[in-house]
Short mmCIF file of C-alpha atoms in Angstrom, two decimals:
data_model
loop_
_atom_site.label_atom_id
_atom_site.label_comp_id
_atom_site.label_asym_id
_atom_site.label_seq_id
_atom_site.Cartn_x
_atom_site.Cartn_y
_atom_site.Cartn_z
CA MET A 63 -3.03 -4.81 -15.37
CA LYS A 64 -3.81 -2.17 -17.98
CA ARG A 65 -7.36 -0.94 -18.39
CA ASN A 66 -7.71 -2.27 -21.93
CA ASP A 67 -6.58 -5.71 -20.74
CA VAL A 68 -9.28 -5.65 -18.05
CA LEU A 69 -11.95 -4.82 -20.61
CA THR A 70 -10.69 -7.49 -23.00
CA GLN A 71 -10.75 -10.17 -20.31
CA ALA A 72 -14.22 -9.07 -19.21
CA ALA A 73 -15.49 -9.26 -22.78
CA MET A 74 -14.00 -12.75 -23.21
CA TRP A 75 -15.52 -13.93 -19.93
CA MET A 76 -18.95 -12.73 -21.01
CA ASN A 77 -18.67 -14.49 -24.40
CA PRO A 78 -17.95 -18.16 -23.62
CA GLU A 79 -18.22 -19.16 -27.27
CA ASN A 80 -15.50 -16.61 -28.20
CA ILE A 81 -17.44 -15.43 -31.25
CA LEU A 82 -15.15 -13.18 -33.26
CA PRO A 83 -16.31 -10.10 -35.20
CA GLY A 84 -17.78 -11.12 -38.57
CA GLU A 85 -18.38 -14.70 -37.40
CA ARG A 86 -21.95 -15.94 -37.82
CA SER A 87 -23.36 -18.24 -35.18
CA GLN A 88 -25.73 -20.93 -36.41
CA THR A 89 -26.63 -22.09 -32.92
CA ARG A 90 -30.10 -21.89 -31.49
CA LYS A 91 -30.82 -21.25 -27.81
CA THR A 92 -34.02 -22.59 -26.33
CA THR A 93 -34.83 -20.45 -23.32
CA GLY A 94 -37.11 -17.42 -23.63
CA PHE A 95 -35.43 -14.63 -25.57
CA CYS A 96 -32.48 -16.90 -26.27
CA GLN A 97 -34.43 -18.44 -29.17
CA ILE A 98 -32.33 -16.49 -31.66
CA GLU A 99 -31.69 -17.90 -35.12
CA GLY A 100 -28.50 -17.27 -37.04
CA LYS A 101 -30.62 -15.77 -39.81
CA MET A 102 -31.37 -12.76 -37.59
CA GLY A 103 -27.99 -11.26 -38.48
CA ASN A 104 -24.50 -11.08 -37.03
CA ALA A 105 -24.97 -8.16 -34.65
CA LYS A 106 -28.33 -9.25 -33.32
CA SER A 107 -27.27 -12.89 -32.96
CA ARG A 108 -24.06 -12.05 -31.10
CA SER A 109 -25.79 -9.52 -28.85
CA GLY A 110 -28.48 -12.01 -27.94
CA GLN A 111 -26.07 -14.85 -27.23
CA ASN A 112 -23.80 -12.63 -25.15
CA ALA A 113 -26.76 -11.30 -23.17
CA CYS A 114 -28.06 -14.80 -22.48
CA SER A 115 -24.63 -16.11 -21.51
CA GLN A 116 -24.41 -13.51 -18.74
CA PHE A 117 -27.27 -15.01 -16.75
CA LEU A 118 -27.76 -18.29 -14.96
CA PRO A 119 -30.76 -20.36 -16.15
CA GLU A 120 -32.87 -19.32 -13.16
CA GLU A 121 -31.94 -15.67 -13.75
CA ARG A 122 -32.91 -15.89 -17.43
CA ALA A 123 -36.23 -17.42 -16.42
CA GLU A 124 -36.92 -14.52 -14.02
CA ILE A 125 -36.08 -11.96 -16.71
CA ASP A 126 -38.38 -13.74 -19.16
CA ARG A 127 -41.21 -13.76 -16.61
CA LEU A 128 -40.86 -10.02 -16.06
CA PHE A 129 -40.94 -9.36 -19.80
CA ASP A 130 -44.02 -11.57 -20.13
CA ALA A 131 -45.76 -9.55 -17.41
CA LEU A 132 -44.80 -6.23 -19.01
CA SER A 133 -45.80 -7.24 -22.55
CA SER A 134 -49.07 -9.02 -21.78
CA GLY A 135 -50.90 -6.27 -19.91
CA LYS A 136 -53.36 -3.69 -21.19
CA HIS A 137 -50.50 -1.22 -21.79
CA SER A 138 -48.52 -3.55 -24.06
CA SER A 139 -47.59 -2.23 -27.49
CA ASN A 140 -49.78 -3.01 -30.50
CA THR A 141 -47.04 -4.36 -32.76
CA PRO A 142 -46.60 -7.68 -34.60
CA HIS A 143 -43.76 -8.65 -32.26
CA ARG A 144 -44.15 -8.77 -28.48
CA SER A 145 -43.01 -5.61 -26.73
CA PHE A 146 -44.03 -3.30 -23.92
CA SER A 147 -44.73 0.42 -23.74
CA LEU A 148 -43.65 3.17 -21.38
CA GLN A 149 -47.10 3.03 -19.78
CA ALA A 150 -46.66 -0.69 -19.07
CA LEU A 151 -43.31 -0.06 -17.37
CA GLN A 152 -44.75 2.84 -15.37
CA SER A 153 -47.67 0.69 -14.27
CA HIS A 154 -45.36 -2.12 -13.14
CA ILE A 155 -42.93 0.11 -11.21
CA GLY A 156 -45.57 2.38 -9.72
CA GLU A 157 -44.06 4.86 -7.27
CA ALA A 158 -40.93 2.82 -6.56
CA LEU A 159 -38.86 5.08 -8.86
CA PRO A 160 -39.20 8.75 -9.82
CA PRO A 161 -41.04 9.21 -13.15
CA GLU A 162 -38.01 10.78 -14.83
CA MET A 163 -35.87 7.71 -14.07
CA VAL A 164 -38.57 5.34 -15.37
CA THR A 165 -38.61 7.31 -18.61
CA ARG A 166 -34.81 7.26 -18.84
CA LEU A 167 -34.72 3.50 -18.36
CA TYR A 168 -37.41 2.95 -20.97
CA ASP A 169 -35.66 5.24 -23.47
CA GLY A 170 -32.34 3.50 -22.88
CA MET A 171 -33.87 0.10 -23.62
CA GLN A 172 -36.00 1.27 -26.54
CA ARG A 173 -32.99 2.89 -28.25
CA VAL A 174 -30.85 -0.26 -28.20
CA ASN A 175 -30.41 -1.01 -31.90
CA LEU A 176 -29.96 -4.70 -32.59
CA THR A 177 -30.81 -4.67 -36.31
CA GLY A 178 -29.00 -1.62 -37.63
CA THR A 179 -32.27 -0.09 -38.85
CA ALA A 180 -33.98 2.95 -37.38
CA LYS A 181 -36.84 2.22 -35.02
CA GLY A 182 -39.96 4.33 -34.77
CA PRO A 183 -40.68 6.14 -31.48
CA SER A 184 -44.10 4.47 -31.28
CA GLU A 185 -42.61 0.99 -31.11
CA GLY A 186 -42.14 -0.55 -27.69
CA VAL A 187 -39.24 -2.39 -26.05
CA SER A 188 -38.77 -5.85 -27.53
CA GLN A 189 -37.67 -8.91 -25.60
CA GLU A 190 -34.27 -8.75 -27.26
CA GLN A 191 -33.79 -5.12 -26.27
CA PHE A 192 -34.96 -5.79 -22.73
CA THR A 193 -32.62 -8.73 -22.16
CA VAL A 194 -29.61 -7.02 -23.73
CA SER A 195 -30.26 -3.89 -21.63
CA MET A 196 -30.51 -5.90 -18.41
CA SER A 197 -27.33 -7.75 -19.33
CA HIS A 198 -25.42 -4.53 -19.97
CA LEU A 199 -26.70 -2.68 -16.90
CA LEU A 200 -26.39 -5.53 -14.39
CA LYS A 201 -23.52 -7.66 -15.69
CA GLY A 202 -21.80 -5.64 -18.39
CA ASN A 203 -18.38 -4.03 -18.39
CA SER A 204 -17.88 -0.26 -18.46
CA GLU A 205 -18.08 -0.17 -22.25
CA GLU A 206 -21.47 -1.88 -22.29
CA LYS A 207 -22.82 0.19 -19.40
CA SER A 208 -21.71 3.41 -21.10
CA LEU A 209 -23.70 2.43 -24.20
CA ILE A 210 -26.96 2.23 -22.24
CA ILE A 211 -26.16 5.36 -20.20
CA LEU A 212 -25.69 7.41 -23.36
CA LYS A 213 -29.04 6.17 -24.67
CA MET A 214 -30.66 7.04 -21.33
CA ILE A 215 -29.30 10.57 -21.68
CA SER A 216 -30.04 11.39 -25.32
CA ALA A 217 -31.83 10.06 -28.40
CA THR A 218 -29.16 11.41 -30.74
CA GLU A 219 -26.04 9.48 -31.67
CA GLY A 220 -22.71 11.01 -30.78
CA PRO A 221 -21.48 13.15 -27.87
CA VAL A 222 -23.71 14.63 -25.19
CA LYS A 223 -23.22 17.82 -23.22
CA ALA A 224 -21.58 17.67 -19.81
CA ARG A 225 -24.62 19.32 -18.22
CA GLU A 226 -26.77 16.45 -19.55
CA VAL A 227 -24.47 13.94 -17.84
CA LEU A 228 -24.71 15.93 -14.60
CA LYS A 229 -28.51 15.93 -14.78
CA PHE A 230 -28.49 12.16 -15.40
CA THR A 231 -26.22 11.71 -12.35
CA GLU A 232 -28.56 13.76 -10.16
CA ASP A 233 -31.52 11.67 -11.33
CA LEU A 234 -29.60 8.45 -10.64
CA VAL A 235 -28.53 9.47 -7.12
CA GLY A 236 -32.02 10.70 -6.28
CA SER A 237 -33.52 7.45 -7.55
CA VAL A 238 -31.36 5.38 -5.20
CA VAL A 239 -32.65 7.21 -2.12
CA HIS A 240 -36.20 7.17 -3.51
CA VAL A 241 -36.33 3.42 -4.16
CA LEU A 242 -34.67 2.45 -0.87
CA ASP A 243 -37.09 4.68 1.01
CA HIS A 244 -40.06 3.30 -0.95
CA ARG A 245 -39.01 -0.31 -0.30
CA GLN A 246 -38.33 0.56 3.37
CA GLN A 247 -34.70 -0.47 3.11
CA LEU A 248 -32.89 2.59 4.50
CA ARG A 249 -31.65 0.37 7.35
CA GLY A 250 -32.39 2.98 10.01
CA TRP A 251 -30.97 6.01 8.18
CA THR A 252 -32.96 9.01 6.95
CA GLN A 253 -32.82 11.46 4.08
CA LYS A 254 -31.71 14.65 5.81
CA LYS A 255 -32.92 17.99 4.45
CA ALA A 256 -30.68 20.68 5.87
CA PRO A 257 -32.15 24.21 5.46
CA GLY A 258 -29.99 26.61 3.48
CA CYS A 259 -27.64 23.90 2.18
CA PRO A 260 -27.60 22.21 -1.23
CA PRO A 261 -29.56 18.93 -1.10
CA ARG A 262 -27.28 15.96 -0.48
CA VAL A 263 -28.48 14.49 -3.81
CA GLN A 264 -26.87 17.40 -5.64
CA VAL A 265 -23.76 17.27 -3.46
CA LEU A 266 -23.10 13.57 -4.11
CA ALA A 267 -24.00 13.89 -7.80
CA ALA A 268 -21.50 16.74 -8.12
CA GLN A 269 -18.82 14.60 -6.48
CA LEU A 270 -19.43 11.68 -8.86
CA PHE A 271 -19.59 14.01 -11.87
CA SER A 272 -16.29 15.63 -10.84
CA GLU A 273 -14.54 12.34 -11.68
CA MET A 274 -15.34 12.88 -15.37
CA LYS A 275 -12.21 13.68 -17.37
CA LEU A 276 -11.79 15.46 -20.67
CA GLN A 277 -9.87 13.74 -23.45
CA GLU A 278 -6.79 15.72 -22.35
CA GLY A 279 -7.06 14.15 -18.89
CA GLU A 280 -8.34 17.29 -17.18
CA LYS A 281 -11.35 17.04 -14.88
CA LEU A 282 -14.60 18.85 -15.66
CA LEU A 283 -14.38 21.54 -13.01
CA GLY A 284 -16.45 24.70 -12.94
CA PRO A 285 -19.75 25.69 -14.56
CA GLN A 286 -17.97 27.01 -17.65
CA GLN A 287 -17.22 23.44 -18.70
CA LEU A 288 -20.80 22.18 -18.55
CA ASP A 289 -21.15 22.86 -22.28
CA CYS A 290 -18.24 20.57 -23.12
CA ASP A 291 -18.96 17.51 -25.27
CA CYS A 292 -18.72 14.09 -23.60
CA ASP A 293 -18.26 11.24 -26.06
CA ARG A 294 -18.65 7.53 -25.41
CA ALA A 295 -14.95 7.08 -24.57
CA MET A 296 -15.26 9.70 -21.80
CA ILE A 297 -18.44 8.12 -20.41
CA GLU A 298 -16.83 4.68 -20.50
CA ASP A 299 -13.75 5.95 -18.65
CA TRP A 300 -15.99 7.69 -16.09
CA VAL A 301 -17.99 4.52 -15.42
CA PHE A 302 -14.76 2.51 -15.13
CA ARG A 303 -13.21 4.86 -12.55
CA THR A 304 -16.40 5.72 -10.62
CA PRO A 305 -17.87 2.47 -9.21
CA HIS A 306 -20.84 4.28 -7.64
CA VAL A 307 -22.39 4.79 -11.08
CA ALA A 308 -22.62 1.05 -11.81
CA THR A 309 -23.64 0.27 -8.23
CA PHE A 310 -26.45 2.83 -8.25
CA LEU A 311 -27.73 1.54 -11.60
CA SER A 312 -27.87 -1.97 -10.10
CA VAL A 313 -29.82 -0.73 -7.07
CA VAL A 314 -32.33 1.05 -9.31
CA ILE A 315 -32.89 -2.08 -11.43
CA HIS A 316 -32.90 -4.66 -8.62
CA ARG A 317 -35.10 -2.70 -6.22
CA GLY A 318 -37.09 -0.65 -8.74
CA PHE A 319 -38.01 -3.56 -11.04
CA LEU A 320 -37.90 -6.13 -8.19
CA LEU A 321 -35.66 -8.17 -10.48
CA LEU A 322 -32.91 -10.59 -9.36
CA CYS A 323 -33.12 -9.08 -5.87
CA SER A 324 -30.98 -11.82 -4.31
CA SER A 325 -28.05 -10.59 -6.40
CA LEU A 326 -27.93 -7.28 -4.51
CA ASN A 327 -25.96 -7.24 -1.26
CA LEU A 328 -27.43 -4.11 0.28
CA SER A 329 -25.33 -4.36 3.46
CA ALA A 330 -22.17 -3.67 1.43
CA LEU A 331 -23.72 -0.43 0.20
CA LEU A 332 -25.59 0.83 3.26
CA PRO A 333 -24.64 -0.30 6.79
CA GLU A 334 -27.10 -1.15 9.52
CA ARG A 335 -27.62 1.80 11.87
CA LEU A 336 -27.44 0.86 15.56
CA VAL A 337 -28.33 3.25 18.36
CA ASP A 338 -28.78 2.06 21.94
CA GLN A 339 -32.40 1.51 22.89
CA GLY A 340 -34.17 4.65 23.99
CA ARG A 341 -31.43 6.95 22.69
CA GLU A 342 -32.78 7.91 19.26
CA PHE A 343 -31.80 11.32 17.91
CA GLU A 344 -31.49 13.28 14.66
CA SER A 345 -28.08 12.49 13.20
CA ILE A 346 -25.88 14.83 11.18
CA LEU A 347 -25.64 11.98 8.69
CA ASP A 348 -28.15 11.08 6.01
CA VAL A 349 -28.38 7.99 3.83
CA LEU A 350 -26.33 9.43 0.93
CA SER A 351 -23.46 10.68 3.08
CA VAL A 352 -23.34 7.27 4.79
CA ILE A 353 -23.28 5.47 1.43
CA TYR A 354 -20.43 7.72 0.28
CA LEU A 355 -18.33 7.36 3.43
CA ASN A 356 -19.04 3.65 3.79
CA SER A 357 -17.63 2.97 0.32
CA HIS A 358 -14.22 4.27 1.49
CA LEU A 359 -14.02 2.04 4.57
CA PRO A 360 -12.24 -1.33 4.61
CA ARG A 361 -14.67 -3.89 3.19
CA GLU A 362 -14.97 -5.88 6.43
CA GLN A 363 -16.20 -2.78 8.30
CA ARG A 364 -19.02 -1.69 5.98
CA HIS A 365 -21.97 -3.72 7.27
CA ARG A 366 -22.72 -2.01 10.60
CA TRP A 367 -22.37 1.43 12.26
CA HIS A 368 -22.98 1.71 16.01
CA LEU A 369 -23.29 5.10 17.70
CA LEU A 370 -20.71 5.63 20.45
CA PHE A 371 -21.06 9.34 21.17
CA SER A 372 -23.42 12.15 20.28
CA SER A 373 -23.17 15.61 21.82
CA GLU A 374 -26.97 15.73 21.60
CA LEU A 375 -27.32 12.59 23.74
CA HIS A 376 -24.19 12.57 25.90
CA GLY A 377 -23.60 16.28 26.44
CA HIS A 378 -20.83 18.72 25.59
CA SER A 379 -18.07 17.04 27.56
CA PHE A 380 -14.61 16.13 26.31
CA ALA A 381 -14.13 13.73 29.23
CA GLN A 382 -17.37 11.96 28.26
CA LEU A 383 -16.17 11.79 24.65
CA CYS A 384 -12.89 10.16 25.70
CA GLY A 385 -14.64 7.69 27.95
CA LEU A 386 -17.04 6.51 25.26
CA ILE A 387 -14.79 6.20 22.20
CA THR A 388 -11.56 4.69 23.55
CA GLN A 389 -10.84 0.99 22.95
CA ARG A 390 -13.92 0.66 20.71
CA GLY A 391 -12.27 -0.23 17.40
CA PRO A 392 -12.34 1.74 14.14
CA CYS A 393 -14.57 4.83 14.23
CA VAL A 394 -16.03 7.55 12.03
CA MET A 395 -16.10 10.96 13.74
CA LEU A 396 -17.86 13.96 12.26
CA LEU A 397 -19.18 17.36 13.31
CA GLU A 398 -21.15 20.30 11.99
CA ASP A 399 -19.73 23.77 12.58
CA HIS A 400 -21.79 26.88 13.17
CA ASP A 401 -21.60 27.74 9.44
CA GLY A 402 -23.14 24.43 8.33
CA HIS A 403 -19.95 22.73 7.14
CA VAL A 404 -20.00 18.98 7.91
CA PHE A 405 -16.66 17.14 8.05
CA GLY A 406 -14.67 14.61 10.05
CA GLY A 407 -12.28 11.71 9.96
CA PHE A 408 -12.01 7.94 9.94
CA ALA A 409 -9.85 6.39 12.67
CA SER A 410 -8.71 2.95 11.52
CA CYS A 411 -7.67 1.84 15.03
CA SER A 412 -9.07 2.15 18.54
CA TRP A 413 -8.58 5.57 20.10
CA GLU A 414 -6.21 5.65 23.08
CA VAL A 415 -5.55 8.55 25.45
CA LYS A 416 -1.78 9.08 25.24
CA PRO A 417 0.68 11.83 24.30
CA GLN A 418 1.90 10.08 21.13
CA PHE A 419 0.41 9.97 17.64
CA GLN A 420 -1.37 6.74 16.76
CA GLY A 421 -3.21 5.04 13.89
CA ASP A 422 -2.04 3.93 10.43
CA ASP A 423 -2.29 4.88 6.77
CA ARG A 424 -5.87 3.60 6.44
CA CYS A 425 -7.08 6.73 8.26
CA PHE A 426 -8.54 9.61 6.26
CA LEU A 427 -10.25 12.98 6.59
CA PHE A 428 -13.44 13.85 4.74
CA SER A 429 -15.97 16.55 3.94
CA ILE A 430 -19.72 16.04 3.56
CA SER A 431 -21.04 19.59 3.18
CA PRO A 432 -20.85 21.89 1.28
CA SER A 433 -19.05 19.28 -0.88
CA MET A 434 -18.22 15.58 -0.56
CA ALA A 435 -14.60 14.49 -0.67
CA VAL A 436 -12.22 12.02 1.00
CA TYR A 437 -8.58 12.88 1.71
CA THR A 438 -6.22 9.94 2.18
CA CYS A 439 -2.71 9.76 3.56
CA THR A 440 0.21 11.34 1.73
CA GLY A 441 3.00 9.36 3.43
CA TYR A 442 4.68 12.61 4.48
CA ASN A 443 4.36 11.75 8.20
CA ASP A 444 2.51 9.36 10.52
CA HIS A 445 0.44 11.94 12.41
CA TYR A 446 -2.79 10.05 11.73
CA MET A 447 -4.55 10.24 15.12
CA TYR A 448 -3.97 12.04 18.41
CA LEU A 449 -5.96 11.98 21.67
CA ASN A 450 -4.74 13.48 24.91
CA HIS A 451 -6.34 14.64 28.13
CA ARG A 452 -5.24 16.18 31.44
CA GLN A 453 -1.65 16.97 30.39
CA GLN A 454 0.01 20.25 31.24
CA THR A 455 2.86 20.47 28.74
CA ILE A 456 1.33 19.23 25.47
CA PRO A 457 -2.02 19.97 23.78
CA ASN A 458 -5.14 18.37 25.20
CA GLY A 459 -7.75 17.40 22.64
CA LEU A 460 -8.42 15.16 19.65
CA GLY A 461 -6.58 15.70 16.38
CA MET A 462 -6.05 14.13 12.98
CA GLY A 463 -3.26 15.11 10.58
CA GLY A 464 -0.75 17.94 10.63
CA GLN A 465 1.07 18.70 13.87
CA HIS A 466 0.54 20.16 17.33
CA ASN A 467 -1.40 23.43 17.18
CA TYR A 468 -1.74 23.00 13.39
CA PHE A 469 -3.99 19.99 12.84
CA GLY A 470 -5.98 19.13 9.75
CA LEU A 471 -8.82 18.54 12.21
CA TRP A 472 -8.70 19.46 15.90
CA ILE A 473 -11.33 19.15 18.65
CA ASP A 474 -10.23 21.11 21.70
CA VAL A 475 -10.58 19.90 25.28
CA ASP A 476 -12.71 23.04 25.69
CA PHE A 477 -15.58 21.22 24.02
CA GLY A 478 -17.27 23.16 21.25
CA LYS A 479 -14.07 24.68 19.87
CA GLY A 480 -11.70 23.41 17.18
CA HIS A 481 -9.58 24.28 14.20
CA SER A 482 -8.81 23.03 10.69
CA LYS A 483 -5.53 24.47 9.44
CA ALA A 484 -4.14 23.94 5.97
CA LYS A 485 -1.95 26.37 4.06
CA PRO A 486 -2.45 25.19 1.42
CA THR A 487 -3.16 21.58 2.54
CA CYS A 488 -2.66 19.31 5.55
CA THR A 489 0.70 17.53 5.35
CA THR A 490 -0.69 14.16 6.50
CA TYR A 491 -3.87 13.97 4.40
CA ASN A 492 -3.47 16.64 1.70
CA SER A 493 -6.83 18.03 2.85
CA PRO A 494 -7.82 21.69 2.53
CA GLN A 495 -9.39 23.66 5.36
CA LEU A 496 -12.51 21.62 6.16
CA SER A 497 -14.37 24.19 8.25
CA ALA A 498 -15.84 27.51 7.11
CA LYS A 499 -13.46 29.37 9.41
CA GLU A 500 -9.98 28.19 10.42
CA ASN A 501 -10.92 28.37 14.10
CA PHE A 502 -14.48 27.16 14.37
CA ARG A 503 -17.17 26.46 16.93
CA PHE A 504 -19.63 23.57 16.85
CA GLU A 505 -22.64 22.17 18.67
CA LYS A 506 -23.07 18.75 17.05
CA LEU A 507 -20.45 16.00 17.11
CA GLU A 508 -20.93 12.26 16.56
CA VAL A 509 -18.69 9.18 16.70
CA TRP A 510 -19.75 5.85 15.15
CA ALA A 511 -17.98 2.51 15.61
CA VAL A 512 -17.87 0.67 12.27
CA GLY A 513 -17.90 -3.08 11.69
CA ASP A 514 -17.94 -5.64 14.46
CA PRO A 515 -16.76 -4.61 17.95
CA PRO A 516 -13.16 -5.54 18.85
CA GLU A 517 -12.50 -8.67 20.91
CA SER A 518 -11.60 -6.57 23.94
CA GLN A 519 -15.05 -4.96 23.86
CA LEU A 520 -16.77 -8.34 23.48
CA ALA A 521 -14.83 -9.70 26.44
CA LYS A 522 -15.81 -6.65 28.48
CA SER A 523 -19.50 -7.10 27.61
CA LYS A 524 -19.38 -10.75 28.76
CA LYS A 525 -17.79 -9.87 32.11
CA SER A 526 -19.80 -10.95 35.13
CA ILE A 527 -21.56 -8.28 37.14
CA LEU A 528 -19.79 -9.79 40.16
CA ASP A 529 -16.48 -8.53 38.76
CA VAL A 530 -17.56 -5.01 37.90
CA ASP A 531 -17.18 -3.60 41.43
CA PRO A 532 -15.27 -5.98 43.80
CA GLU A 533 -15.39 -3.43 46.65
CA ALA A 534 -19.18 -3.35 46.49
CA GLN A 535 -19.24 -7.17 46.57
CA ILE A 536 -17.07 -7.22 49.74
CA LEU A 537 -19.33 -4.62 51.36
CA LEU A 538 -22.43 -6.70 50.60
CA GLU A 539 -20.85 -9.83 52.05
CA SER A 540 -19.74 -7.97 55.22
CA CYS A 541 -23.37 -6.93 55.72
CA GLY A 542 -24.47 -10.53 55.53
CA ARG A 543 -25.96 -10.21 52.05
CA SER A 544 -25.43 -13.26 49.87
CA CYS A 545 -24.69 -13.09 46.15
CA HIS A 546 -27.40 -15.27 44.67
CA SER A 547 -25.88 -15.16 41.20
CA GLN A 548 -22.51 -16.52 42.36
CA GLY A 549 -23.52 -20.05 41.52
CA LEU A 550 -24.79 -19.04 38.12
CA ARG A 551 -21.51 -17.68 36.75
CA GLU A 552 -20.15 -19.22 33.61
CA VAL A 553 -16.80 -20.94 33.95
CA PRO A 554 -14.12 -18.80 32.27
CA GLU A 555 -12.66 -20.45 29.21
CA ASP A 556 -9.17 -20.26 30.71
CA ASP A 557 -10.31 -22.40 33.65
CA GLU A 558 -11.89 -25.16 31.57
#
């Protein structure tokens, strides 16, 4: 389906009365803001009806209650019509969002023009503006979201500079971490601050901003293009192709305003972090890198990450690595080289120790630092995953992409050594050299199982302790020791 068709269908879905341009609605809604008369004008009437139609009755009631709270306090605006001021919004949100994002949100709402007449800067946000803004930001299509984003960036009509969009993106990404941390909803992850490296907020913001395209279709790459003009069509296209922007705006509204919180499925954004009891450690990952990587995983594997191996906890042993990651389902593996580059790969299938390549085209390589990127399969070959140990004639180690002795990512059996070779890119994943040096050394390596454990692992965890070591059981019995738990075993399902 073409992009314009998607937008048209979305607009029709959000306008159940199918009000055409120039058509005047004489209807009157009776819930909160929805009390809009036809006499208020075409644009205002249509905007109000469309905004109301986006929300369920209970959602509209919650939005009205929030506006009532904002407009009835001591910081409410002194105008004939009910509205609220920036101070009222700041007082309500408190420290849940950074001050610059609160100001951006207020400006975006206050600049929504429903009447076609200029509005003074001293006037507050009206109920109409508030409801329309919430409708656009939470339920709108990319066209409607881009309208509010532009107003959050600049007070002037027309194009904005690319550097202004980049600054907005940095503020948005930073606000997501801030509000999740403030609401204690990081789900076990932390905001890592690596010395000497660009903050992950800037790294992820740069990645999202890099998806912006000029009217000629070229991406905004390099600092020399930060002075380029970005019009509404470019912002709309960017929002349409970069889902993180809309998702992050929703998180900021839902968790910052504490509005319609049940509508936000946080587990789809940020997985639960599971580390075996008593084995806590400082991960290479932080909350933003997890959010970014998690969004590229199959949807059914995004809700939970469980640590399988950490060189910090389990030692620098390739044999230990093999023993802990095989037959454990899909995994994310990553490492940090001695130069601070963080990178890795997603294995879509369980690792197996064997001399053949394995995996499928859902695998990918990625970089986290100094830049964030994901590199998917090219279809050139099927060299997705490789894991071998204790062989004399073929390489021993773990690899992804490329070929023997020339992998896109290689962890040598001599733990702590590896390579990332790409001249110019890896044939399997089209990835560049991921490490600072082609042949690199590392100290930190982690492997995380994603999603629910495979059935084979569940069956293994349910296995009776009596079956773990039969020789030990025979020895106990020969010594006259009885197995008191023998009568407590569960009957296997196959025997029922």
